[in-house]
Amino acid sequence: MAAGTTPNSTRRSERSRVAILTATRELITEVGYAKLTIEAIAARAGVGKQTIYRWWPSKGAVVFDSLLALSESPDGGIELPDTGDVEADLKAVLRATAAEFSDPAFAAPIRALNTEIINDPELAAVYREKMEQPIREAKLRRLRSARDAGQLAADADLDLLLDLLYAPLTQRWLLRSGPLDDGFADALVEAALRAFRP
Amino acid sequence: MAAGTTPNSTRRSERSRVAILTATRELITEVGYAKLTIEAIAARAGVGKQTIYRWWPSKGAVVFDSLLALSESPDGGIELPDTGDVEADLKAVLRATAAEFSDPAFAAPIRALNTEIINDPELAAVYREKMEQPIREAKLRRLRSARDAGQLAADADLDLLLDLLYAPLTQRWLLRSGPLDDGFADALVEAALRAFRP
């Protein structure tokens, strides 16, 4: 075993990693992406700046890892449930998303980042690559499986279906234009699927 | 005719009003809502502060009037086209909205305001009352007319249909997540209407 990778130091590393990602999410909520600094993250997490730079090349990298950590399953991948019933699975996922959006610990850092993405095309591009695309791919895999099972039309535009499922939810959350509850999630899934039934 | 309302002074007033609304839209784009001041608007428009306060009670009031002026028809009302063919009318409206979103003179001040609405629940409430609701009411009137004409299901949830029509368009614009063109507008209208056909 190489120096610095004994079980104790691995545990210490994992504790530092979690502390850094948590500090990053807290700070992006408090000060926004533009004013966030590696120095402030290190101070909040109780680690040295060099520890952060050893693991992440830039501020953007640690920010996106801190947010991705919220969406990851325990094995590090992103996968939607597939019970064989696409309507039931999507209702479960959209109800959970609506509940997450209603939880400030989850929603506040993503809200802060979204604000800056709206005015920063470069940040928007990084966000798309690091966060949106991997999650979108997982959702598309679930919809393809439903199409293969004959629950969606063979020529269904799955990208458009995804927009119909998620954009009203995201907009209602970002613009606070209405309640985000199970009833809304269910109605959204039913309407979006009706548009693409076989 | 009362003093100060001769034809000449009415023309001068209208010129000042247009200059103030234009200056407001320019400044909100450049500095954002939070840093916008009545002083700066007055200076840019070439009028005195007291002229602005005579017509508008607050910064918020002049900002919303400046943005509403973009959506108003010449007679001051907001109305969607109604040729009797809801699919054709909605495609025309969504194509026009996509084109407006692609025009910086129109889109930049609304983008700047949206950014602040995301983080300011009070501003979000004013925005809903002054801008979103009147425009939403006009859209709902058009959808009710389509439902009465038998082009939508009698039990169609018109609020949800509106979300399905507009949220994907708004999200694609705000988050720059894809092209905003006629093809997207048409596909969106077709899919959203399929979900609510009789």
mmCIF file of C-alpha atoms in Angstrom:
data_model
loop_
_atom_site.group_PDB
_atom_site.id
_atom_site.type_symbol
_atom_site.label_atom_id
_atom_site.label_comp_id
_atom_site.label_asym_id
_atom_site.label_seq_id
_atom_site.Cartn_x
_atom_site.Cartn_y
_atom_site.Cartn_z
ATOM 1 C CA MET A 1 0.000 0.000 0.000
ATOM 2 C CA ALA A 2 1.485 3.355 -1.015
ATOM 3 C CA ALA A 3 2.236 6.003 1.592
ATOM 4 C CA GLY A 4 -0.783 8.201 2.239
ATOM 5 C CA THR A 5 -3.312 5.559 1.235
ATOM 6 C CA THR A 6 -3.550 3.591 4.481
ATOM 7 C CA PRO A 7 -7.128 2.983 5.651
ATOM 8 C CA ASN A 8 -6.843 5.885 8.124
ATOM 9 C CA SER A 9 -5.630 8.375 5.542
ATOM 10 C CA THR A 10 -8.309 7.202 3.070
ATOM 11 C CA ARG A 11 -10.960 7.875 5.699
ATOM 12 C CA ARG A 12 -9.397 11.285 6.372
ATOM 13 C CA SER A 13 -9.385 12.042 2.629
ATOM 14 C CA GLU A 14 -13.039 11.077 2.267
ATOM 15 C CA ARG A 15 -13.947 13.282 5.247
ATOM 16 C CA SER A 16 -12.052 16.209 3.659
ATOM 17 C CA ARG A 17 -13.709 15.594 0.287
ATOM 18 C CA VAL A 18 -17.188 15.629 1.820
ATOM 19 C CA ALA A 19 -16.330 18.749 3.877
ATOM 20 C CA ILE A 20 -15.086 20.555 0.744
ATOM 21 C CA LEU A 21 -18.165 19.666 -1.333
ATOM 22 C CA THR A 22 -20.508 20.661 1.502
ATOM 23 C CA ALA A 23 -18.670 23.965 2.052
ATOM 24 C CA THR A 24 -18.868 24.653 -1.689
ATOM 25 C CA ARG A 25 -22.641 24.128 -1.783
ATOM 26 C CA GLU A 26 -23.130 26.306 1.291
ATOM 27 C CA LEU A 27 -20.965 29.120 -0.066
ATOM 28 C CA ILE A 28 -22.469 29.152 -3.565
ATOM 29 C CA THR A 29 -25.844 29.569 -1.884
ATOM 30 C CA GLU A 30 -24.586 32.389 0.320
ATOM 31 C CA VAL A 31 -22.396 34.411 -2.056
ATOM 32 C CA GLY A 32 -23.148 33.101 -5.574
ATOM 33 C CA TYR A 33 -20.792 31.558 -8.104
ATOM 34 C CA ALA A 34 -19.078 34.789 -9.171
ATOM 35 C CA LYS A 35 -17.875 35.684 -5.654
ATOM 36 C CA LEU A 36 -17.019 32.138 -4.588
ATOM 37 C CA THR A 37 -13.263 31.600 -3.950
ATOM 38 C CA ILE A 38 -11.119 28.524 -3.330
ATOM 39 C CA GLU A 39 -9.785 30.334 -0.238
ATOM 40 C CA ALA A 40 -13.266 30.635 1.244
ATOM 41 C CA ILE A 41 -14.067 26.975 0.489
ATOM 42 C CA ALA A 42 -10.804 25.855 2.161
ATOM 43 C CA ALA A 43 -11.468 27.991 5.235
ATOM 44 C CA ARG A 44 -15.055 26.740 5.605
ATOM 45 C CA ALA A 45 -14.033 23.100 5.083
ATOM 46 C CA GLY A 46 -11.043 23.347 7.449
ATOM 47 C CA VAL A 47 -8.514 22.196 4.835
ATOM 48 C CA GLY A 48 -5.594 23.851 3.051
ATOM 49 C CA LYS A 49 -6.034 25.408 -0.397
ATOM 50 C CA GLN A 50 -3.473 22.925 -1.750
ATOM 51 C CA THR A 51 -5.781 20.041 -0.767
ATOM 52 C CA ILE A 52 -8.507 21.428 -3.018
ATOM 53 C CA TYR A 53 -6.142 22.092 -5.926
ATOM 54 C CA ARG A 54 -4.762 18.541 -5.612
ATOM 55 C CA TRP A 55 -8.219 17.121 -6.390
ATOM 56 C CA TRP A 56 -9.821 19.774 -8.606
ATOM 57 C CA PRO A 57 -8.217 21.909 -11.331
ATOM 58 C CA SER A 58 -10.548 24.899 -10.964
ATOM 59 C CA LYS A 59 -13.404 26.509 -9.052
ATOM 60 C CA GLY A 60 -15.859 25.331 -11.707
ATOM 61 C CA ALA A 61 -14.746 21.724 -11.289
ATOM 62 C CA VAL A 62 -15.307 21.641 -7.525
ATOM 63 C CA VAL A 63 -18.656 23.459 -7.873
ATOM 64 C CA PHE A 64 -19.980 20.948 -10.407
ATOM 65 C CA ASP A 65 -18.743 17.983 -8.344
ATOM 66 C CA SER A 66 -20.462 19.460 -5.284
ATOM 67 C CA LEU A 67 -23.773 19.624 -7.169
ATOM 68 C CA LEU A 68 -23.365 16.286 -8.955
ATOM 69 C CA ALA A 69 -22.869 14.697 -5.519
ATOM 70 C CA LEU A 70 -26.529 15.539 -4.846
ATOM 71 C CA SER A 71 -27.728 13.497 -7.837
ATOM 72 C CA GLU A 72 -25.438 10.478 -7.653
ATOM 73 C CA SER A 73 -26.567 7.056 -6.648
ATOM 74 C CA PRO A 74 -24.290 5.248 -4.140
ATOM 75 C CA ASP A 75 -22.350 3.532 -6.954
ATOM 76 C CA GLY A 76 -21.596 6.881 -8.609
ATOM 77 C CA GLY A 77 -23.892 6.435 -11.617
ATOM 78 C CA ILE A 78 -27.164 8.155 -12.488
ATOM 79 C CA GLU A 79 -30.042 5.829 -13.332
ATOM 80 C CA LEU A 80 -33.815 6.231 -13.348
ATOM 81 C CA PRO A 81 -36.047 3.450 -11.960
ATOM 82 C CA ASP A 82 -37.316 0.967 -14.569
ATOM 83 C CA THR A 83 -40.148 -1.191 -13.266
ATOM 84 C CA GLY A 84 -41.519 -1.676 -16.792
ATOM 85 C CA ASP A 85 -44.302 0.925 -16.228
ATOM 86 C CA VAL A 86 -43.036 4.247 -17.629
ATOM 87 C CA GLU A 87 -45.937 6.305 -16.277
ATOM 88 C CA ALA A 88 -45.477 5.038 -12.715
ATOM 89 C CA ASP A 89 -41.692 5.447 -12.900
ATOM 90 C CA LEU A 90 -41.869 9.004 -14.251
ATOM 91 C CA LYS A 91 -44.441 10.002 -11.634
ATOM 92 C CA ALA A 92 -42.123 8.694 -8.901
ATOM 93 C CA VAL A 93 -39.167 10.604 -10.375
ATOM 94 C CA LEU A 94 -41.050 13.874 -10.960
ATOM 95 C CA ARG A 95 -42.632 13.718 -7.492
ATOM 96 C CA ALA A 96 -39.140 13.257 -6.024
ATOM 97 C CA THR A 97 -37.757 16.124 -8.138
ATOM 98 C CA ALA A 98 -40.583 18.404 -6.992
ATOM 99 C CA ALA A 99 -39.835 17.449 -3.370
ATOM 100 C CA GLU A 100 -36.100 18.105 -3.847
ATOM 101 C CA PHE A 101 -36.841 21.521 -5.364
ATOM 102 C CA SER A 102 -38.903 22.277 -2.242
ATOM 103 C CA ASP A 103 -35.905 21.429 0.016
ATOM 104 C CA PRO A 104 -33.689 24.511 0.458
ATOM 105 C CA ALA A 105 -30.536 22.476 1.240
ATOM 106 C CA PHE A 106 -30.857 20.874 -2.185
ATOM 107 C CA ALA A 107 -32.414 23.701 -4.155
ATOM 108 C CA ALA A 108 -30.609 26.840 -2.977
ATOM 109 C CA PRO A 109 -27.162 26.108 -4.507
ATOM 110 C CA ILE A 110 -28.745 25.043 -7.812
ATOM 111 C CA ARG A 111 -30.911 28.183 -7.822
ATOM 112 C CA ALA A 112 -27.803 30.336 -7.223
ATOM 113 C CA LEU A 113 -25.964 28.625 -10.065
ATOM 114 C CA ASN A 114 -28.935 28.881 -12.434
ATOM 115 C CA THR A 115 -29.061 32.629 -11.875
ATOM 116 C CA GLU A 116 -25.501 32.993 -13.081
ATOM 117 C CA ILE A 117 -25.964 30.564 -15.958
ATOM 118 C CA ILE A 118 -28.711 32.806 -17.341
ATOM 119 C CA ASN A 119 -26.206 35.646 -17.754
ATOM 120 C CA ASP A 120 -23.042 33.645 -18.465
ATOM 121 C CA PRO A 121 -22.976 31.637 -21.726
ATOM 122 C CA GLU A 122 -19.598 30.021 -20.854
ATOM 123 C CA LEU A 123 -20.811 28.797 -17.495
ATOM 124 C CA ALA A 124 -23.983 27.579 -19.237
ATOM 125 C CA ALA A 125 -21.839 25.457 -21.576
ATOM 126 C CA VAL A 126 -19.889 23.872 -18.695
ATOM 127 C CA TYR A 127 -23.129 23.240 -16.803
ATOM 128 C CA ARG A 128 -24.622 21.515 -19.829
ATOM 129 C CA GLU A 129 -21.585 19.269 -20.275
ATOM 130 C CA LYS A 130 -20.960 18.350 -16.631
ATOM 131 C CA MET A 131 -24.443 18.246 -15.119
ATOM 132 C CA GLU A 132 -27.274 18.485 -17.565
ATOM 133 C CA GLN A 133 -26.036 16.035 -20.218
ATOM 134 C CA PRO A 134 -25.246 13.082 -17.892
ATOM 135 C CA ILE A 135 -28.624 13.432 -16.168
ATOM 136 C CA ARG A 136 -30.421 13.979 -19.495
ATOM 137 C CA GLU A 137 -28.777 10.844 -20.902
ATOM 138 C CA ALA A 138 -30.061 8.797 -17.953
ATOM 139 C CA LYS A 139 -33.585 10.127 -18.541
ATOM 140 C CA LEU A 140 -33.356 9.396 -22.279
ATOM 141 C CA ARG A 141 -32.268 5.800 -21.543
ATOM 142 C CA ARG A 142 -35.466 5.324 -19.514
ATOM 143 C CA LEU A 143 -37.629 6.788 -22.313
ATOM 144 C CA ARG A 144 -35.908 4.617 -24.957
ATOM 145 C CA SER A 145 -36.642 1.571 -22.842
ATOM 146 C CA ALA A 146 -40.330 2.629 -22.758
ATOM 147 C CA ARG A 147 -40.346 3.153 -26.531
ATOM 148 C CA ASP A 148 -38.780 -0.283 -27.049
ATOM 149 C CA ALA A 149 -41.499 -1.739 -24.801
ATOM 150 C CA GLY A 150 -44.206 -0.172 -27.006
ATOM 151 C CA GLN A 151 -45.372 2.309 -24.331
ATOM 152 C CA LEU A 152 -44.404 5.284 -26.527
ATOM 153 C CA ALA A 153 -44.891 5.837 -30.270
ATOM 154 C CA ALA A 154 -42.089 4.372 -32.389
ATOM 155 C CA ASP A 155 -41.398 7.840 -33.862
ATOM 156 C CA ALA A 156 -41.700 9.741 -30.548
ATOM 157 C CA ASP A 157 -39.310 12.730 -30.291
ATOM 158 C CA LEU A 158 -37.798 11.801 -26.916
ATOM 159 C CA ASP A 159 -35.851 15.077 -26.571
ATOM 160 C CA LEU A 160 -39.067 17.054 -26.950
ATOM 161 C CA LEU A 161 -40.857 14.707 -24.525
ATOM 162 C CA LEU A 162 -38.105 15.368 -21.953
ATOM 163 C CA ASP A 163 -38.572 19.138 -22.372
ATOM 164 C CA LEU A 164 -42.343 18.759 -21.890
ATOM 165 C CA LEU A 165 -41.765 16.713 -18.726
ATOM 166 C CA TYR A 166 -39.124 18.859 -17.062
ATOM 167 C CA ALA A 167 -39.361 22.459 -18.318
ATOM 168 C CA PRO A 168 -42.736 23.196 -16.643
ATOM 169 C CA LEU A 169 -41.378 21.761 -13.371
ATOM 170 C CA THR A 170 -38.143 23.747 -13.550
ATOM 171 C CA GLN A 171 -39.917 26.952 -14.546
ATOM 172 C CA ARG A 172 -42.476 26.664 -11.760
ATOM 173 C CA TRP A 173 -39.590 26.244 -9.332
ATOM 174 C CA LEU A 174 -37.282 28.970 -10.697
ATOM 175 C CA LEU A 175 -40.012 31.578 -11.201
ATOM 176 C CA ARG A 176 -42.166 30.423 -8.237
ATOM 177 C CA SER A 177 -45.178 30.579 -10.570
ATOM 178 C CA GLY A 178 -47.237 27.907 -8.817
ATOM 179 C CA PRO A 179 -47.293 25.034 -6.309
ATOM 180 C CA LEU A 180 -44.828 22.177 -6.839
ATOM 181 C CA ASP A 181 -46.679 19.144 -5.506
ATOM 182 C CA ASP A 182 -47.507 15.536 -6.314
ATOM 183 C CA GLY A 183 -50.678 16.575 -8.143
ATOM 184 C CA PHE A 184 -48.755 18.825 -10.511
ATOM 185 C CA ALA A 185 -46.091 16.154 -11.092
ATOM 186 C CA ASP A 186 -48.724 13.518 -11.901
ATOM 187 C CA ALA A 187 -50.720 15.795 -14.256
ATOM 188 C CA LEU A 188 -47.524 16.768 -16.069
ATOM 189 C CA VAL A 189 -46.478 13.139 -16.618
ATOM 190 C CA GLU A 190 -49.950 12.146 -17.830
ATOM 191 C CA ALA A 191 -50.191 15.055 -20.311
ATOM 192 C CA ALA A 192 -46.647 14.659 -21.658
ATOM 193 C CA LEU A 193 -47.096 10.906 -22.180
ATOM 194 C CA ARG A 194 -50.498 11.417 -23.891
ATOM 195 C CA ALA A 195 -48.690 13.463 -26.551
ATOM 196 C CA PHE A 196 -46.400 10.533 -27.409
ATOM 197 C CA ARG A 197 -48.519 7.404 -26.958
ATOM 198 C CA PRO A 198 -48.366 4.789 -29.771
ATOM 199 C CA MET B 1 -58.432 72.490 -22.145
ATOM 200 C CA ALA B 2 -56.486 72.569 -18.866
ATOM 201 C CA ALA B 3 -53.071 74.218 -18.688
ATOM 202 C CA GLY B 4 -50.300 71.786 -19.596
ATOM 203 C CA THR B 5 -52.496 69.639 -21.837
ATOM 204 C CA THR B 6 -52.304 71.640 -25.065
ATOM 205 C CA PRO B 7 -51.476 69.498 -28.139
ATOM 206 C CA ASN B 8 -47.836 70.630 -27.955
ATOM 207 C CA SER B 9 -47.385 69.703 -24.299
ATOM 208 C CA THR B 10 -49.150 66.357 -24.889
ATOM 209 C CA ARG B 11 -46.665 65.559 -27.650
ATOM 210 C CA ARG B 12 -43.798 66.583 -25.357
ATOM 211 C CA SER B 13 -45.194 64.381 -22.586
ATOM 212 C CA GLU B 14 -45.470 61.385 -24.919
ATOM 213 C CA ARG B 15 -41.887 61.933 -26.098
ATOM 214 C CA SER B 16 -40.692 62.060 -22.468
ATOM 215 C CA ARG B 17 -42.676 58.935 -21.589
ATOM 216 C CA VAL B 18 -41.157 56.978 -24.478
ATOM 217 C CA ALA B 19 -37.657 58.266 -23.596
ATOM 218 C CA ILE B 20 -38.099 57.203 -19.953
ATOM 219 C CA LEU B 21 -39.350 53.703 -20.859
ATOM 220 C CA THR B 22 -36.552 53.220 -23.390
ATOM 221 C CA ALA B 23 -33.903 54.423 -20.909
ATOM 222 C CA THR B 24 -35.317 52.036 -18.298
ATOM 223 C CA ARG B 25 -35.064 49.029 -20.624
ATOM 224 C CA GLU B 26 -31.529 49.972 -21.625
ATOM 225 C CA LEU B 27 -30.379 50.456 -18.041
ATOM 226 C CA ILE B 28 -31.938 47.280 -16.668
ATOM 227 C CA THR B 29 -30.028 45.415 -19.362
ATOM 228 C CA GLU B 30 -26.763 47.163 -18.511
ATOM 229 C CA VAL B 31 -26.822 47.262 -14.696
ATOM 230 C CA GLY B 32 -29.652 44.909 -13.615
ATOM 231 C CA TYR B 33 -32.742 45.658 -11.564
ATOM 232 C CA ALA B 34 -31.014 45.890 -8.183
ATOM 233 C CA LYS B 35 -28.607 48.674 -9.233
ATOM 234 C CA LEU B 36 -31.112 50.571 -11.374
ATOM 235 C CA THR B 37 -31.951 54.055 -9.966
ATOM 236 C CA ILE B 38 -34.552 56.695 -10.844
ATOM 237 C CA GLU B 39 -31.649 59.190 -11.054
ATOM 238 C CA ALA B 40 -29.939 57.153 -13.771
ATOM 239 C CA ILE B 41 -33.179 56.737 -15.733
ATOM 240 C CA ALA B 42 -33.829 60.500 -15.571
ATOM 241 C CA ALA B 43 -30.299 61.316 -16.719
ATOM 242 C CA ARG B 44 -30.431 58.850 -19.626
ATOM 243 C CA ALA B 45 -33.901 60.030 -20.707
ATOM 244 C CA GLY B 46 -32.997 63.718 -20.401
ATOM 245 C CA VAL B 47 -35.826 64.524 -17.974
ATOM 246 C CA GLY B 48 -35.996 65.563 -14.334
ATOM 247 C CA LYS B 49 -36.502 62.986 -11.559
ATOM 248 C CA GLN B 50 -39.760 64.746 -10.642
ATOM 249 C CA THR B 51 -41.147 63.960 -14.110
ATOM 250 C CA ILE B 52 -40.700 60.233 -13.447
ATOM 251 C CA TYR B 53 -42.176 60.409 -9.945
ATOM 252 C CA ARG B 54 -45.180 62.329 -11.306
ATOM 253 C CA TRP B 55 -46.099 59.362 -13.527
ATOM 254 C CA TRP B 56 -44.808 56.340 -11.597
ATOM 255 C CA PRO B 57 -44.854 55.729 -7.815
ATOM 256 C CA SER B 58 -41.737 53.517 -7.722
ATOM 257 C CA LYS B 59 -38.832 52.025 -9.616
ATOM 258 C CA GLY B 60 -40.750 48.744 -9.959
ATOM 259 C CA ALA B 61 -43.702 50.524 -11.591
ATOM 260 C CA VAL B 62 -41.619 52.187 -14.307
ATOM 261 C CA VAL B 63 -39.686 48.954 -14.962
ATOM 262 C CA PHE B 64 -42.841 46.918 -15.480
ATOM 263 C CA ASP B 65 -44.397 49.597 -17.695
ATOM 264 C CA SER B 66 -41.203 49.655 -19.761
ATOM 265 C CA LEU B 67 -41.438 45.897 -20.338
ATOM 266 C CA LEU B 68 -45.214 45.831 -20.819
ATOM 267 C CA ALA B 69 -44.756 48.429 -23.582
ATOM 268 C CA LEU B 70 -42.973 45.695 -25.560
ATOM 269 C CA SER B 71 -46.021 43.406 -25.480
ATOM 270 C CA GLU B 72 -48.829 45.901 -25.990
ATOM 271 C CA SER B 73 -50.840 46.158 -29.137
ATOM 272 C CA PRO B 74 -51.401 49.722 -30.430
ATOM 273 C CA ASP B 75 -54.724 50.024 -28.555
ATOM 274 C CA GLY B 76 -53.060 49.078 -25.267
ATOM 275 C CA GLY B 77 -54.586 45.608 -24.937
ATOM 276 C CA ILE B 78 -53.010 42.161 -25.253
ATOM 277 C CA GLU B 79 -54.779 39.753 -27.583
ATOM 278 C CA LEU B 80 -53.707 36.600 -29.423
ATOM 279 C CA PRO B 81 -54.758 36.033 -33.044
ATOM 280 C CA ASP B 82 -57.953 33.986 -33.472
ATOM 281 C CA THR B 83 -58.450 32.789 -37.050
ATOM 282 C CA GLY B 84 -60.478 29.791 -35.845
ATOM 283 C CA ASP B 85 -57.503 27.394 -36.271
ATOM 284 C CA VAL B 86 -55.830 27.061 -32.869
ATOM 285 C CA GLU B 87 -52.837 25.087 -34.172
ATOM 286 C CA ALA B 88 -52.030 27.657 -36.859
ATOM 287 C CA ASP B 89 -52.535 30.573 -34.438
ATOM 288 C CA LEU B 90 -50.343 29.061 -31.714
ATOM 289 C CA LYS B 91 -47.600 28.246 -34.225
ATOM 290 C CA ALA B 92 -47.627 31.870 -35.403
ATOM 291 C CA VAL B 93 -47.466 33.126 -31.801
ATOM 292 C CA LEU B 94 -44.743 30.711 -30.652
ATOM 293 C CA ARG B 95 -42.662 31.371 -33.783
ATOM 294 C CA ALA B 96 -42.944 35.111 -33.050
ATOM 295 C CA THR B 97 -42.021 34.566 -29.374
ATOM 296 C CA ALA B 98 -38.971 32.505 -30.377
ATOM 297 C CA ALA B 99 -37.941 35.295 -32.771
ATOM 298 C CA GLU B 100 -38.395 37.953 -30.067
ATOM 299 C CA PHE B 101 -36.288 35.915 -27.633
ATOM 300 C CA SER B 102 -33.574 35.857 -30.302
ATOM 301 C CA ASP B 103 -33.631 39.687 -30.547
ATOM 302 C CA PRO B 104 -31.321 41.217 -27.891
ATOM 303 C CA ALA B 105 -33.187 44.572 -27.788
ATOM 304 C CA PHE B 106 -36.295 42.686 -26.703
ATOM 305 C CA ALA B 107 -34.770 39.833 -24.751
ATOM 306 C CA ALA B 108 -31.921 41.415 -22.773
ATOM 307 C CA PRO B 109 -34.022 43.479 -20.326
ATOM 308 C CA ILE B 110 -36.380 40.552 -19.712
ATOM 309 C CA ARG B 111 -33.389 38.232 -19.154
ATOM 310 C CA ALA B 112 -31.918 40.722 -16.643
ATOM 311 C CA LEU B 113 -35.225 40.932 -14.791
ATOM 312 C CA ASN B 114 -35.719 37.154 -14.794
ATOM 313 C CA THR B 115 -32.342 36.716 -13.145
ATOM 314 C CA GLU B 116 -33.397 38.852 -10.230
ATOM 315 C CA ILE B 117 -36.848 37.315 -10.014
ATOM 316 C CA ILE B 118 -35.232 33.923 -9.410
ATOM 317 C CA ASN B 119 -33.658 35.231 -6.203
ATOM 318 C CA ASP B 120 -36.299 37.748 -5.131
ATOM 319 C CA PRO B 121 -39.725 36.335 -4.161
ATOM 320 C CA GLU B 122 -41.227 39.847 -3.742
ATOM 321 C CA LEU B 123 -40.162 40.950 -7.205
ATOM 322 C CA ALA B 124 -41.473 37.616 -8.525
ATOM 323 C CA ALA B 125 -44.898 38.421 -7.050
ATOM 324 C CA VAL B 126 -45.003 41.892 -8.664
ATOM 325 C CA TYR B 127 -43.848 40.415 -11.977
ATOM 326 C CA ARG B 128 -46.621 37.824 -11.854
ATOM 327 C CA GLU B 129 -49.295 40.439 -11.149
ATOM 328 C CA LYS B 130 -48.180 43.132 -13.606
ATOM 329 C CA MET B 131 -46.743 41.163 -16.535
ATOM 330 C CA GLU B 132 -47.343 37.447 -16.394
ATOM 331 C CA GLN B 133 -51.018 37.426 -15.424
ATOM 332 C CA PRO B 134 -52.319 39.870 -18.090
ATOM 333 C CA ILE B 135 -50.413 38.014 -20.821
ATOM 334 C CA ARG B 136 -51.423 34.622 -19.417
ATOM 335 C CA GLU B 137 -55.072 35.717 -19.365
ATOM 336 C CA ALA B 138 -54.870 36.649 -23.050
ATOM 337 C CA LYS B 139 -53.403 33.222 -23.879
ATOM 338 C CA LEU B 140 -56.088 31.462 -21.810
ATOM 339 C CA ARG B 141 -58.818 33.383 -23.658
ATOM 340 C CA ARG B 142 -57.475 31.991 -26.942
ATOM 341 C CA LEU B 143 -57.387 28.435 -25.565
ATOM 342 C CA ARG B 144 -60.926 28.732 -24.155
ATOM 343 C CA SER B 145 -62.125 29.835 -27.582
ATOM 344 C CA ALA B 146 -60.475 26.706 -29.060
ATOM 345 C CA ARG B 147 -62.103 24.505 -26.405
ATOM 346 C CA ASP B 148 -65.494 26.086 -27.124
ATOM 347 C CA ALA B 149 -64.927 25.391 -30.842
ATOM 348 C CA GLY B 150 -64.300 21.697 -30.071
ATOM 349 C CA GLN B 151 -60.594 21.801 -31.004
ATOM 350 C CA LEU B 152 -59.555 20.850 -27.444
ATOM 351 C CA ALA B 153 -61.049 18.284 -25.063
ATOM 352 C CA ALA B 154 -63.973 19.637 -23.006
ATOM 353 C CA ASP B 155 -62.084 18.776 -19.792
ATOM 354 C CA ALA B 156 -58.661 20.035 -20.992
ATOM 355 C CA ASP B 157 -56.560 21.608 -18.187
ATOM 356 C CA LEU B 158 -55.783 24.873 -19.992
ATOM 357 C CA ASP B 159 -53.314 26.075 -17.336
ATOM 358 C CA LEU B 160 -51.266 22.918 -17.756
ATOM 359 C CA LEU B 161 -51.498 23.203 -21.561
ATOM 360 C CA LEU B 162 -50.103 26.756 -21.294
ATOM 361 C CA ASP B 163 -47.176 25.480 -19.199
ATOM 362 C CA LEU B 164 -46.470 22.749 -21.775
ATOM 363 C CA LEU B 165 -46.515 25.330 -24.591
ATOM 364 C CA TYR B 166 -44.390 28.024 -23.010
ATOM 365 C CA ALA B 167 -42.089 26.511 -20.349
ATOM 366 C CA PRO B 168 -39.910 24.566 -22.841
ATOM 367 C CA LEU B 169 -39.566 27.728 -24.953
ATOM 368 C CA THR B 170 -38.684 29.930 -21.965
ATOM 369 C CA GLN B 171 -36.268 27.368 -20.534
ATOM 370 C CA ARG B 172 -34.469 26.890 -23.841
ATOM 371 C CA TRP B 173 -34.054 30.653 -24.020
ATOM 372 C CA LEU B 174 -33.042 31.303 -20.400
ATOM 373 C CA LEU B 175 -30.644 28.348 -20.127
ATOM 374 C CA ARG B 176 -29.554 28.444 -23.794
ATOM 375 C CA SER B 177 -30.099 24.683 -23.893
ATOM 376 C CA GLY B 178 -30.914 24.422 -27.604
ATOM 377 C CA PRO B 179 -31.868 26.275 -30.795
ATOM 378 C CA LEU B 180 -34.972 28.474 -30.703
ATOM 379 C CA ASP B 181 -36.350 28.244 -34.228
ATOM 380 C CA ASP B 182 -39.570 27.744 -36.163
ATOM 381 C CA GLY B 183 -39.097 23.963 -36.176
ATOM 382 C CA PHE B 184 -38.926 23.824 -32.382
ATOM 383 C CA ALA B 185 -41.950 26.147 -32.048
ATOM 384 C CA ASP B 186 -44.019 23.992 -34.444
ATOM 385 C CA ALA B 187 -43.062 20.673 -32.798
ATOM 386 C CA LEU B 188 -43.884 22.100 -29.366
ATOM 387 C CA VAL B 189 -47.345 23.282 -30.463
ATOM 388 C CA GLU B 190 -48.125 19.953 -32.153
ATOM 389 C CA ALA B 191 -47.074 17.887 -29.122
ATOM 390 C CA ALA B 192 -48.831 20.090 -26.547
ATOM 391 C CA LEU B 193 -52.091 20.082 -28.558
ATOM 392 C CA ARG B 194 -51.933 16.277 -29.048
ATOM 393 C CA ALA B 195 -52.063 15.922 -25.255
ATOM 394 C CA PHE B 196 -55.379 17.809 -25.083
ATOM 395 C CA ARG B 197 -57.274 16.899 -28.262
ATOM 396 C CA PRO B 198 -60.954 15.900 -27.854
#
